[in-house]
Coordinates of C-alpha atoms and ligand atoms in Angstrom, one line a residue:
Chain B
X1 CA -32.0 -24.8 -45.5
X2 CA -31.6 -28.2 -43.8
X3 CA -29.6 -29.4 -46.8
X4 CA -26.9 -27.0 -45.6
X5 CA -26.5 -28.7 -42.2
X6 CA -23.4 -30.8 -43.0
X7 CA -21.6 -27.8 -44.5
X8 CA -22.6 -25.7 -41.5
X9 CA -21.2 -28.3 -39.1
X10 CA -18.0 -28.4 -41.0
X11 CA -17.9 -24.6 -41.1
X12 CA -18.5 -24.5 -37.3
X13 CA -15.4 -26.7 -36.6
X14 CA -13.4 -24.5 -39.0
X15 CA -14.6 -21.4 -37.2
X16 CA -13.2 -22.6 -33.9
X17 CA -9.8 -22.9 -35.6
X18 CA -10.3 -19.6 -37.4
X19 CA -11.5 -17.8 -34.3
X20 CA -8.4 -19.0 -32.4
X21 CA -6.0 -17.9 -35.2
X22 CA -7.7 -14.6 -35.4
X23 CA -7.3 -14.1 -31.7
X24 CA -3.6 -14.9 -32.2
X25 CA -3.2 -12.5 -35.0
X26 CA -5.0 -10.0 -32.9
X27 CA -2.5 -10.3 -30.1
X28 CA 0.4 -10.1 -32.5
X29 CA -0.9 -7.0 -34.2
X30 CA -1.7 -5.4 -30.8
X31 CA 1.8 -6.2 -29.6
X32 CA 3.3 -4.6 -32.8
X33 CA 1.1 -1.5 -32.3
X34 CA 2.7 -1.3 -28.8
X35 CA 6.2 -1.9 -30.3
X36 CA 6.4 -5.3 -28.7
X37 CA 7.0 -8.5 -30.5
X38 CA 4.0 -10.4 -29.2
X39 CA 3.2 -14.1 -28.6
X40 CA 3.3 -16.9 -31.3
X41 CA 0.2 -17.0 -33.5
X42 CA -0.9 -20.3 -31.9
X43 CA -0.8 -18.9 -28.5
X44 CA -4.6 -18.8 -27.9
X45 CA -4.6 -22.6 -28.5
X46 CA -1.9 -23.2 -26.0
X47 CA -3.9 -21.1 -23.5
X48 CA -7.1 -23.0 -24.1
X49 CA -5.5 -26.5 -24.0
X50 CA -3.7 -25.6 -20.8
X51 CA -7.0 -24.4 -19.3
X52 CA -8.6 -27.7 -20.1
X53 CA -5.7 -29.4 -18.3
X54 CA -6.2 -27.5 -15.0
X55 CA -7.9 -29.2 -12.1
X56 CA -11.6 -28.3 -11.6
X57 CA -12.1 -25.7 -9.0
X58 CA -15.7 -24.4 -9.4
X59 CA -17.4 -22.3 -6.8
X60 CA -20.8 -23.9 -7.6
X61 CA -22.3 -26.2 -10.2
X62 CA -24.1 -23.4 -11.9
X63 CA -20.8 -22.1 -13.2
X64 CA -20.2 -25.4 -15.2
X65 CA -23.8 -25.3 -16.5
X66 CA -23.6 -21.7 -17.5
X67 CA -20.4 -22.1 -19.3
X68 CA -21.7 -25.1 -21.3
X69 CA -24.9 -23.1 -22.2
X70 CA -22.8 -20.1 -23.3
X71 CA -20.6 -22.1 -25.6
X72 CA -23.6 -24.2 -26.9
X73 CA -25.6 -21.0 -27.6
X74 CA -22.7 -19.4 -29.5
X75 CA -22.2 -22.6 -31.5
X76 CA -25.9 -22.8 -32.4
X77 CA -26.1 -19.1 -33.4
X78 CA -23.1 -19.6 -35.7
X79 CA -24.6 -22.8 -37.1
X80 CA -27.8 -20.9 -37.9
X81 CA -25.7 -18.3 -39.6
X82 CA -23.9 -20.9 -41.8
X83 CA -27.3 -22.5 -42.6
X84 CA -28.4 -19.1 -43.8
X85 CA -31.2 -19.0 -41.3
X86 CA -33.3 -16.3 -39.6
X87 CA -31.4 -13.3 -38.3
X88 CA -33.9 -12.8 -35.4
X89 CA -33.6 -16.3 -34.3
X90 CA -29.9 -16.0 -34.4
X91 CA -30.1 -12.9 -32.3
X92 CA -32.2 -14.5 -29.6
X93 CA -29.9 -17.5 -29.3
X94 CA -26.9 -15.2 -29.0
X95 CA -28.7 -13.4 -26.2
X96 CA -29.3 -16.5 -24.3
X97 CA -25.7 -17.4 -24.3
X98 CA -24.7 -13.9 -23.1
X99 CA -27.3 -14.0 -20.4
X100 CA -26.1 -17.3 -19.0
X101 CA -22.6 -16.0 -18.9
X102 CA -23.8 -13.2 -16.6
X103 CA -25.9 -15.6 -14.6
X104 CA -22.9 -17.8 -13.9
X105 CA -21.0 -14.8 -12.7
X106 CA -23.8 -13.7 -10.5
X107 CA -24.0 -17.0 -8.7
X108 CA -20.6 -16.4 -6.9
X109 CA -20.1 -14.0 -4.1
X110 CA -16.9 -12.3 -5.4
X111 CA -17.6 -8.6 -5.7
X112 CA -15.5 -8.5 -8.8
X113 CA -17.6 -11.1 -10.5
X114 CA -20.8 -9.2 -9.3
X115 CA -19.7 -5.9 -10.7
X116 CA -18.5 -7.5 -13.9
X117 CA -21.8 -9.2 -14.4
X118 CA -23.7 -5.9 -13.9
X119 CA -21.4 -4.3 -16.4
X120 CA -21.9 -7.1 -18.9
X121 CA -25.7 -6.5 -18.6
X122 CA -25.1 -2.9 -19.4
X123 CA -22.9 -3.8 -22.4
X124 CA -25.8 -6.1 -23.7
X125 CA -28.2 -3.1 -23.1
X126 CA -25.9 -1.1 -25.5
X127 CA -25.2 -3.5 -28.3
X128 CA -28.5 -5.3 -28.6
X129 CA -30.6 -2.4 -29.7
X130 CA -27.9 -1.6 -32.2
X131 CA -27.9 -5.2 -33.5
X132 CA -31.7 -5.3 -33.8
X133 CA -31.7 -2.0 -35.8
X134 CA -28.9 -3.5 -38.0
X135 CA -31.0 -6.5 -38.7
X136 CA -34.0 -4.4 -39.5
X137 CA -32.0 -2.4 -41.9
X138 CA -30.8 -5.6 -43.6
X139 CA -34.3 -6.9 -43.8
X140 CA -35.6 -3.5 -45.3
X141 CA -33.1 -4.1 -48.1
X142 CA -33.6 -7.8 -48.7
X143 CA -37.3 -8.1 -47.9
X144 CA -37.0 -10.7 -45.1
X145 CA -34.9 -11.7 -42.1
X146 CA -33.5 -14.7 -43.8
X147 CA -29.8 -14.5 -44.5
X148 CA -30.3 -16.6 -47.7
X149 CA -32.2 -13.6 -49.1
X150 CA -29.4 -11.2 -48.4
X151 CA -27.1 -13.5 -50.4
X152 CA -29.6 -13.2 -53.3
X153 CA -29.0 -9.5 -53.6
X154 CA -27.2 -8.3 -56.7
X155 CA -25.4 -5.4 -55.2
X156 CA -23.5 -5.1 -52.0
X157 CA -25.3 -3.4 -49.2
X158 CA -22.4 -1.2 -47.9
X159 CA -22.8 1.7 -50.2
X160 CA -26.4 2.2 -49.4
X161 CA -26.0 1.8 -45.6
X162 CA -22.6 3.0 -44.4
X163 CA -24.0 4.5 -41.3
X164 CA -25.5 1.3 -40.2
X165 CA -22.2 -0.3 -40.7
X166 CA -20.5 2.1 -38.5
X167 CA -23.2 1.5 -35.8
X168 CA -22.4 -2.2 -36.2
X169 CA -18.8 -1.3 -35.4
X170 CA -19.9 -0.2 -32.0
X171 CA -21.6 -3.6 -31.3
X172 CA -18.5 -5.3 -32.7
X173 CA -16.2 -3.4 -30.4
X174 CA -18.3 -4.3 -27.3
X175 CA -18.6 -8.0 -28.3
X176 CA -14.9 -8.2 -29.0
X177 CA -14.1 -6.8 -25.6
X178 CA -12.0 -4.0 -26.9
X179 CA -11.4 -0.5 -25.5
X180 CA -13.1 1.8 -24.9
X181 CA -15.9 -0.6 -24.2
X182 CA -14.0 -3.5 -22.4
X183 CA -15.6 -2.5 -19.1
X184 CA -17.0 -5.9 -18.0
X185 CA -13.9 -8.0 -18.7
X186 CA -10.8 -7.1 -20.5
X187 CA -8.4 -9.3 -22.5
X188 CA -5.5 -7.3 -21.2
X189 CA -5.3 -8.4 -17.6
X190 CA -5.2 -6.1 -14.6
X191 CA -8.3 -4.2 -14.8
X192 CA -9.8 -2.5 -11.8
X193 CA -12.2 -5.4 -11.4
X194 CA -9.5 -7.9 -12.3
X195 CA -11.2 -10.2 -15.0
X196 CA -14.7 -9.0 -14.2
X197 CA -17.4 -11.3 -15.5
X198 CA -14.8 -14.0 -16.1
X199 CA -13.2 -13.7 -12.7
X200 CA -14.5 -16.8 -11.0
X201 CA -14.6 -19.2 -14.0
X202 CA -11.4 -21.1 -14.0
X203 CA -9.7 -24.0 -15.8
X204 CA -12.0 -25.9 -18.2
X205 CA -14.9 -23.5 -17.7
X206 CA -12.7 -20.6 -18.7
X207 CA -11.6 -22.5 -21.7
X208 CA -15.2 -23.1 -22.8
X209 CA -15.9 -19.4 -22.4
X210 CA -12.9 -18.6 -24.4
X211 CA -14.0 -20.8 -27.3
X212 CA -17.5 -19.4 -27.1
X213 CA -15.9 -15.9 -27.4
X214 CA -14.0 -17.0 -30.5
X215 CA -17.3 -18.2 -32.0
X216 CA -19.0 -14.9 -31.2
X217 CA -16.3 -13.0 -32.9
X218 CA -16.6 -15.1 -36.0
X219 CA -20.3 -14.7 -35.9
X220 CA -20.1 -10.9 -35.5
X221 CA -17.6 -10.8 -38.4
X222 CA -20.0 -12.9 -40.4
X223 CA -22.7 -10.4 -39.8
X224 CA -20.3 -7.7 -41.0
X225 CA -19.6 -9.8 -44.1
X226 CA -23.3 -9.6 -45.1
X227 CA -22.7 -5.9 -46.0
X228 CA -20.5 -7.2 -49.0
X229 CA -22.3 -10.4 -49.8
X230 CA -21.6 -10.3 -53.5
X231 CA -17.9 -11.0 -53.8
X232 CA -15.4 -13.0 -51.7
X233 CA -12.5 -10.6 -52.3
X234 CA -14.6 -7.5 -51.3
X235 CA -15.8 -9.4 -48.2
X236 CA -12.3 -10.3 -47.1
X237 CA -11.0 -6.8 -47.7
X238 CA -14.0 -5.4 -45.7
X239 CA -13.5 -7.7 -42.8
X240 CA -9.7 -7.2 -42.6
X241 CA -10.1 -3.4 -42.7
X242 CA -12.8 -3.6 -40.1
X243 CA -10.8 -5.7 -37.7
X244 CA -7.7 -3.6 -38.2
X245 CA -9.6 -0.4 -37.4
X246 CA -11.0 -2.2 -34.2
X247 CA -7.4 -3.0 -33.2
X248 CA -6.3 0.6 -33.7
X249 CA -9.2 1.9 -31.7
X250 CA -8.4 -0.6 -29.0
X251 CA -4.9 0.7 -28.8
X252 CA -5.5 4.4 -29.0
X253 CA -8.5 4.4 -26.5
X254 CA -8.6 4.2 -22.8
X255 CA -11.3 2.2 -21.0
X256 CA -14.3 4.4 -20.3
X257 CA -17.2 4.3 -17.9
X258 CA -20.5 2.6 -18.5
X259 CA -22.2 6.0 -18.4
X260 CA -20.1 7.0 -21.3
X261 CA -20.8 3.9 -23.1
X262 CA -24.6 4.2 -22.7
X263 CA -24.6 7.8 -23.7
X264 CA -22.2 7.9 -26.5
X265 CA -22.3 4.2 -27.7
X266 CA -26.0 3.5 -27.5
X267 CA -27.2 6.9 -28.6
X268 CA -24.7 7.3 -31.4
X269 CA -25.4 3.9 -32.6
X270 CA -29.1 4.2 -32.5
X271 CA -29.1 7.7 -34.2
X272 CA -26.7 6.5 -36.9
X273 CA -29.0 3.5 -37.6
X274 CA -32.2 5.7 -37.6
X275 CA -30.8 8.3 -40.0
X276 CA -29.7 5.5 -42.4
X277 CA -33.1 3.8 -42.1
X278 CA -34.8 7.1 -43.0
X279 CA -32.5 7.6 -46.0
X280 CA -33.3 4.0 -47.2
X281 CA -36.9 4.7 -46.8
X282 CA -36.8 8.1 -48.6
X283 CA -34.7 7.0 -51.6
Chain P
X1 CA -11.6 -47.7 -29.2
X2 CA -8.1 -47.5 -30.5
X3 CA -8.9 -44.3 -32.3
X4 CA -10.4 -42.8 -29.2
X5 CA -7.3 -43.6 -27.2
X6 CA -5.2 -42.0 -29.9
X7 CA -7.3 -38.9 -29.7
X8 CA -7.0 -38.9 -25.9
X9 CA -3.2 -39.2 -26.2
X10 CA -3.1 -36.4 -28.7
X11 CA -5.2 -34.2 -26.4
X12 CA -3.0 -34.9 -23.4
X13 CA 0.0 -34.1 -25.4
X14 CA -1.5 -30.7 -26.4
X15 CA -2.4 -30.0 -22.9
X16 CA 1.0 -30.6 -21.7
X17 CA 2.4 -28.4 -24.5
X18 CA 0.0 -25.7 -23.5
X19 CA 1.1 -26.0 -19.8
X20 CA 4.6 -25.2 -20.8
X21 CA 3.8 -22.5 -23.4
X22 CA 1.3 -20.4 -21.5
X23 CA 2.3 -19.8 -17.9
X24 CA 0.0 -17.1 -16.6
X25 CA 1.4 -15.4 -13.6
X26 CA -0.2 -13.8 -10.5
X27 CA 2.1 -11.3 -8.6
X28 CA 1.7 -11.0 -4.9
X29 CA 3.4 -8.3 -3.0
X30 CA 4.0 -9.9 0.4
X31 CA 5.5 -6.8 2.1
X32 CA 8.3 -6.0 -0.2
X33 CA 9.9 -2.6 -0.4
X34 CA 8.5 -2.2 -4.0
X35 CA 12.0 -2.6 -5.5
X36 CA 11.2 -6.2 -6.6
X37 CA 7.7 -5.3 -7.6
X38 CA 8.9 -2.6 -10.1
X39 CA 11.4 -5.1 -11.6
X40 CA 8.6 -7.7 -11.9
X41 CA 6.3 -5.3 -13.7
X42 CA 9.2 -4.1 -15.9
X43 CA 9.1 -7.6 -17.4
X44 CA 5.7 -6.7 -19.0
X45 CA 7.0 -3.6 -20.7
X46 CA 8.1 -3.5 -24.4
X47 CA 11.7 -3.8 -23.4
X48 CA 11.3 -7.3 -22.1
X49 CA 7.9 -8.2 -23.3
X50 CA 7.2 -11.5 -21.7
X51 CA 4.1 -12.1 -23.7
X52 CA 6.6 -13.6 -26.3
X53 CA 6.7 -16.6 -24.1
X54 CA 2.9 -16.6 -23.6
X55 CA 3.4 -15.2 -20.0
X56 CA 0.4 -13.0 -19.0
X57 CA 0.1 -11.2 -15.7
X58 CA -3.5 -12.1 -15.1
X59 CA -3.8 -10.9 -11.5
X60 CA -6.3 -13.5 -10.6
X61 CA -5.1 -16.6 -8.6
X62 CA -8.0 -18.7 -10.1
X63 CA -6.5 -18.2 -13.6
X64 CA -2.9 -18.3 -12.8
X65 CA -0.3 -21.1 -13.1
X66 CA 2.7 -19.3 -11.6
X67 CA 2.7 -17.3 -8.4
X68 CA 5.3 -14.6 -8.0
X69 CA 6.0 -13.5 -4.5
X70 CA 8.1 -10.6 -3.6
X71 CA 9.0 -9.5 -0.1
X72 CA 9.0 -11.1 3.2
X73 CA 6.3 -13.0 5.0
X74 CA 5.0 -11.7 8.3
X75 CA 2.5 -13.0 10.8
X76 CA -0.4 -11.1 9.2
X77 CA 0.1 -11.6 5.5
X78 CA 1.0 -15.3 5.8
X79 CA -2.8 -16.1 5.7
X80 CA -3.3 -14.0 2.6
X81 CA -0.3 -15.7 0.9
X82 CA -1.6 -19.1 1.8
X83 CA -5.1 -18.2 0.7
X84 CA -3.8 -17.1 -2.7
X85 CA -1.8 -20.2 -3.1
X86 CA -4.8 -22.4 -2.2
X87 CA -7.0 -20.7 -4.8
X88 CA -4.7 -21.6 -7.7
X89 CA -5.7 -24.8 -9.4
X90 CA -3.0 -27.4 -10.1
X91 CA -0.6 -27.7 -11.7
X92 CA 1.1 -24.6 -10.3
X93 CA 4.5 -23.3 -9.4
X94 CA 5.7 -20.7 -6.9
X95 CA 8.6 -18.3 -7.4
X96 CA 10.1 -16.4 -4.5
X97 CA 11.7 -13.1 -5.8
X98 CA 14.4 -11.1 -4.2
X99 CA 16.5 -11.6 -1.1
X100 CA 13.4 -10.9 0.9
X101 CA 11.4 -13.6 -0.7
X102 CA 14.2 -16.1 -0.3
X103 CA 15.1 -15.5 3.4
X104 CA 13.7 -12.3 4.7
X105 CA 16.5 -10.3 3.4
X106 CA 17.2 -7.0 5.1
X107 CA 14.0 -7.4 7.1
X108 CA 14.9 -10.7 8.4
X109 CA 15.6 -9.6 12.0
X110 CA 12.4 -7.6 12.3
X111 CA 10.2 -8.7 15.2
X112 CA 7.2 -9.5 12.9
X113 CA 9.0 -11.2 10.1
X114 CA 8.8 -14.9 9.7
X115 CA 11.4 -15.1 7.0
X116 CA 11.2 -16.3 3.4
X117 CA 8.1 -17.3 1.4
X118 CA 9.0 -21.0 1.9
X119 CA 8.0 -20.7 5.6
X120 CA 4.4 -20.7 4.5
X121 CA 4.1 -22.3 1.0
X122 CA 6.3 -24.6 -1.0
X123 CA 8.6 -22.7 -3.3
X124 CA 9.9 -24.1 -6.6
X125 CA 12.3 -21.4 -7.7
X126 CA 14.3 -18.8 -5.9
X127 CA 15.3 -15.6 -7.8
X128 CA 18.1 -13.8 -5.8
X129 CA 18.9 -10.2 -6.0
X130 CA 18.0 -6.9 -4.2
X131 CA 16.1 -6.2 -6.3
X132 CA 16.1 -9.1 -8.7
X133 CA 16.8 -8.2 -12.3
X134 CA 13.9 -8.6 -14.7
X135 CA 16.0 -11.0 -16.8
X136 CA 16.4 -13.1 -13.7
X137 CA 12.7 -13.0 -13.0
X138 CA 11.9 -14.2 -16.6
X139 CA 14.6 -16.8 -16.1
X140 CA 12.9 -17.8 -12.9
X141 CA 9.6 -18.4 -14.7
X142 CA 11.4 -20.5 -17.3
X143 CA 13.0 -22.5 -14.7
X144 CA 9.8 -23.0 -12.9
X145 CA 8.5 -24.5 -16.2
X146 CA 11.3 -27.1 -16.0
X147 CA 10.0 -27.9 -12.5
X148 CA 6.5 -28.3 -13.9
X149 CA 7.9 -30.6 -16.5
X150 CA 9.4 -32.8 -13.8
X151 CA 6.1 -32.7 -11.9
X152 CA 4.2 -33.9 -15.0
X153 CA 6.7 -36.6 -15.5
X154 CA 7.8 -35.3 -19.0
X155 CA 11.5 -35.3 -18.0
X156 CA 13.5 -36.9 -15.3
X157 CA 14.2 -34.9 -12.2
X158 CA 17.5 -33.2 -12.8
X159 CA 18.2 -33.5 -9.2
X160 CA 18.2 -37.3 -9.5
X161 CA 20.2 -37.6 -12.7
X162 CA 23.9 -36.9 -13.0
X163 CA 25.5 -33.5 -12.9
X164 CA 26.1 -33.4 -16.6
X165 CA 22.4 -34.1 -17.5
X166 CA 21.3 -31.6 -15.0
X167 CA 23.4 -29.0 -16.6
X168 CA 21.9 -29.8 -20.0
X169 CA 18.4 -29.2 -18.6
X170 CA 19.2 -26.1 -16.7
X171 CA 18.2 -22.9 -18.6
X172 CA 19.4 -20.8 -15.7
X173 CA 21.8 -18.0 -16.0
X174 CA 22.1 -18.1 -19.8
X175 CA 21.2 -14.4 -19.6
X176 CA 24.7 -13.9 -18.4
X177 CA 25.9 -15.8 -21.4
X178 CA 29.4 -15.5 -22.6
X179 CA 31.4 -18.0 -24.7
X180 CA 31.5 -21.3 -22.9
X181 CA 34.8 -22.5 -21.7
X182 CA 35.7 -26.1 -21.1
X183 CA 37.0 -25.8 -17.5
X184 CA 34.1 -23.6 -16.4
X185 CA 31.6 -25.9 -18.0
X186 CA 32.4 -29.0 -15.9
X187 CA 32.6 -27.0 -12.8
X188 CA 29.3 -25.5 -13.6
X189 CA 27.7 -28.8 -14.2
X190 CA 28.6 -29.8 -10.6
X191 CA 27.3 -26.5 -9.4
X192 CA 23.9 -26.8 -11.2
X193 CA 23.5 -30.4 -10.1
X194 CA 23.9 -29.3 -6.5
X195 CA 21.7 -26.1 -6.8
X196 CA 18.9 -28.0 -8.4
X197 CA 19.0 -30.5 -5.7
X198 CA 18.7 -27.7 -3.3
X199 CA 15.7 -26.4 -5.0
X200 CA 14.0 -29.6 -5.1
X201 CA 14.8 -30.3 -1.5
X202 CA 13.5 -26.9 -0.6
X203 CA 10.3 -27.8 -2.5
X204 CA 9.9 -31.0 -0.5
X205 CA 10.7 -29.5 2.8
X206 CA 9.5 -26.0 2.7
X207 CA 10.2 -25.0 6.3
X208 CA 13.9 -25.5 6.1
X209 CA 16.1 -22.8 7.4
X210 CA 17.9 -20.6 4.9
X211 CA 20.3 -18.5 7.0
X212 CA 22.8 -16.0 5.6
X213 CA 21.7 -16.5 2.0
X214 CA 20.4 -13.0 1.6
X215 CA 23.9 -11.5 1.9
X216 CA 25.4 -14.0 -0.4
X217 CA 22.8 -13.5 -3.1
X218 CA 23.0 -9.8 -2.9
X219 CA 26.8 -10.0 -3.5
X220 CA 26.1 -12.4 -6.4
X221 CA 23.6 -10.1 -8.0
X222 CA 26.2 -7.3 -8.0
X223 CA 28.5 -9.6 -9.9
X224 CA 25.7 -10.5 -12.3
X225 CA 24.9 -6.8 -12.8
X226 CA 28.4 -6.3 -14.1
X227 CA 28.2 -9.3 -16.4
X228 CA 24.9 -8.3 -18.0
X229 CA 25.6 -4.6 -18.3
X230 CA 26.8 -4.7 -21.8
X231 CA 24.0 -7.0 -23.2
X232 CA 21.0 -5.4 -24.7
X233 CA 18.1 -6.6 -22.5
X234 CA 15.6 -7.8 -25.0
X235 CA 18.0 -10.1 -26.8
X236 CA 19.4 -11.6 -23.7
X237 CA 16.1 -12.6 -22.3
X238 CA 15.2 -14.1 -25.6
X239 CA 18.4 -16.1 -25.4
X240 CA 17.5 -17.2 -22.0
X241 CA 14.4 -18.8 -23.3
X242 CA 15.7 -20.4 -26.4
X243 CA 19.1 -21.6 -25.2
X244 CA 18.6 -25.0 -23.7
X245 CA 22.0 -26.3 -22.5
X246 CA 23.2 -23.4 -20.7
X247 CA 26.9 -23.3 -20.0
X248 CA 27.4 -21.6 -16.8
X249 CA 29.6 -18.5 -16.6
X250 CA 31.4 -17.8 -13.4
X251 CA 28.5 -15.6 -12.2
X252 CA 26.4 -18.7 -11.7
X253 CA 22.9 -19.1 -10.8
X254 CA 20.5 -16.3 -11.7
X255 CA 17.6 -18.4 -10.3
X256 CA 19.5 -20.9 -8.3
X257 CA 20.4 -20.3 -4.7
X258 CA 24.0 -19.7 -4.0
X259 CA 26.3 -22.6 -3.9
X260 CA 27.0 -22.3 -0.2
X261 CA 23.4 -22.5 0.6
X262 CA 23.0 -25.5 -1.6
X263 CA 25.6 -27.4 0.3
X264 CA 23.8 -26.5 3.5
X265 CA 20.6 -27.9 2.1
X266 CA 22.3 -31.1 1.0
X267 CA 23.7 -31.6 4.5
X268 CA 20.3 -31.0 6.0
X269 CA 17.9 -33.1 3.9
X270 CA 19.9 -35.8 2.2
Ligands
SF4_1 S1 14.9 -7.9 -2.1 FE1 15.5 -5.8 -1.9 S2 14.4 -4.7 -3.5 FE2 13.4 -6.7 -3.2 S3 11.8 -6.4 -1.7 FE3 13.6 -7.0 -0.5 S4 14.7 -5.1 0.0 FE4 13.2 -4.6 -1.6

């Protein structure tokens, strides 16, 4: 596994670029769905570079610390993914990053940040059980939590666990900050709590969080790609289709409440996973 | 070492590029009649789609680069306005929208009204009109970027260079674009030279008195409305962004203060 480290580092650098481009394509497709023209595809990079050039205006030092921990955790989780490491370890690192983002938002007095942080915690409460169940399902098929073992499988996983994949879609929507689950912070500005959990990060800190977000998106898509681990073409088709469906859902849905998210999102995701696990066990 | 410096240079270049290509705005309604607010929000609709230029309405001063202010300043909301301005990290620009934002407009004589936005914070660009047209507001943001360029030292201050050069740098009023005519062009060059001087002097001395400009700009907007009536909106605003050397048509100055005011400024500050 350690042999893969140089490749994994290279892949990590590439995924920063890929994540930014994906975000740009996302904004263009979203604009087209709303019959607008949309920004240039490099727009996320312009945004991030601009943010790096802004003067520091932090409320307290914790914000700087938390933004660094967040981006480091996201990078480490992705590194572990590219090194074909342990899914559970990856999951915990991802959680640490997300928690520190919330801690940073909780250290300031702004009510918008506070509400955003609470909502972010609720979002984590929703997607983490689903992710764990997805990992359990993956390990039931491959025999271990190592990603390397999944790549050793002869057949793609999707036909045997479509319901798990749908449940993973819930987690993906939450992590991507897409409607109807963009309750803690929205990419489209002007929410009732302004930018929610991101509200009081500004300038370079916000840029770091944005890069961390790109890495998270790449990681989540990577986890989706495990469901078609046997062929590159199938993998790309699956990811493109998944992402497009996410965008359509984002555009046809309104933002909903956290109660709705917990009830529908969590329950539906867990039930889908459990049904699929039973089917796997029975067959 | 050398390589490190090169990397740093590259990084700085990208940062400056980003500053010009992603102006995030925060919009503050400082006691406007909502006419200008509606026009400002109209910029975000599919008809005008300012996201093409990377403009996002973030609604959060801590993330914003450009502050759009509509309406007059009064004794109560001046503190709010100042607070929002102070929360924005540098580099930043301020755009005063509408006759009210410029001078107080129709509310100027009210007992509680202090006047234009520049009574409280330094303003970079004035967008005349009652209400200002969405095209003019987009044009105002683009002109504010030119001001940021000057602040960053990327280009020379058009106010300091000759009138011709100033005209080449002015993107203003290209949304009222018609075929450029020779005679108009030179006249316009002089006009833009003056008006940008006015803007920069207003930037340096925010508390200057801008009397009687509301009426003039209102008249001007009426003229502008006629000129832009035939143009499909989406195309014209795109032209406003891409066209660099804007030849001025006779309805000059979408975002510049009227000529009379410009002279008044020159008289005061130079
Ligand atoms: S300029 Fe006119 S439209 Fe705009 S806020 Fe003032 S009165 Fe209203």
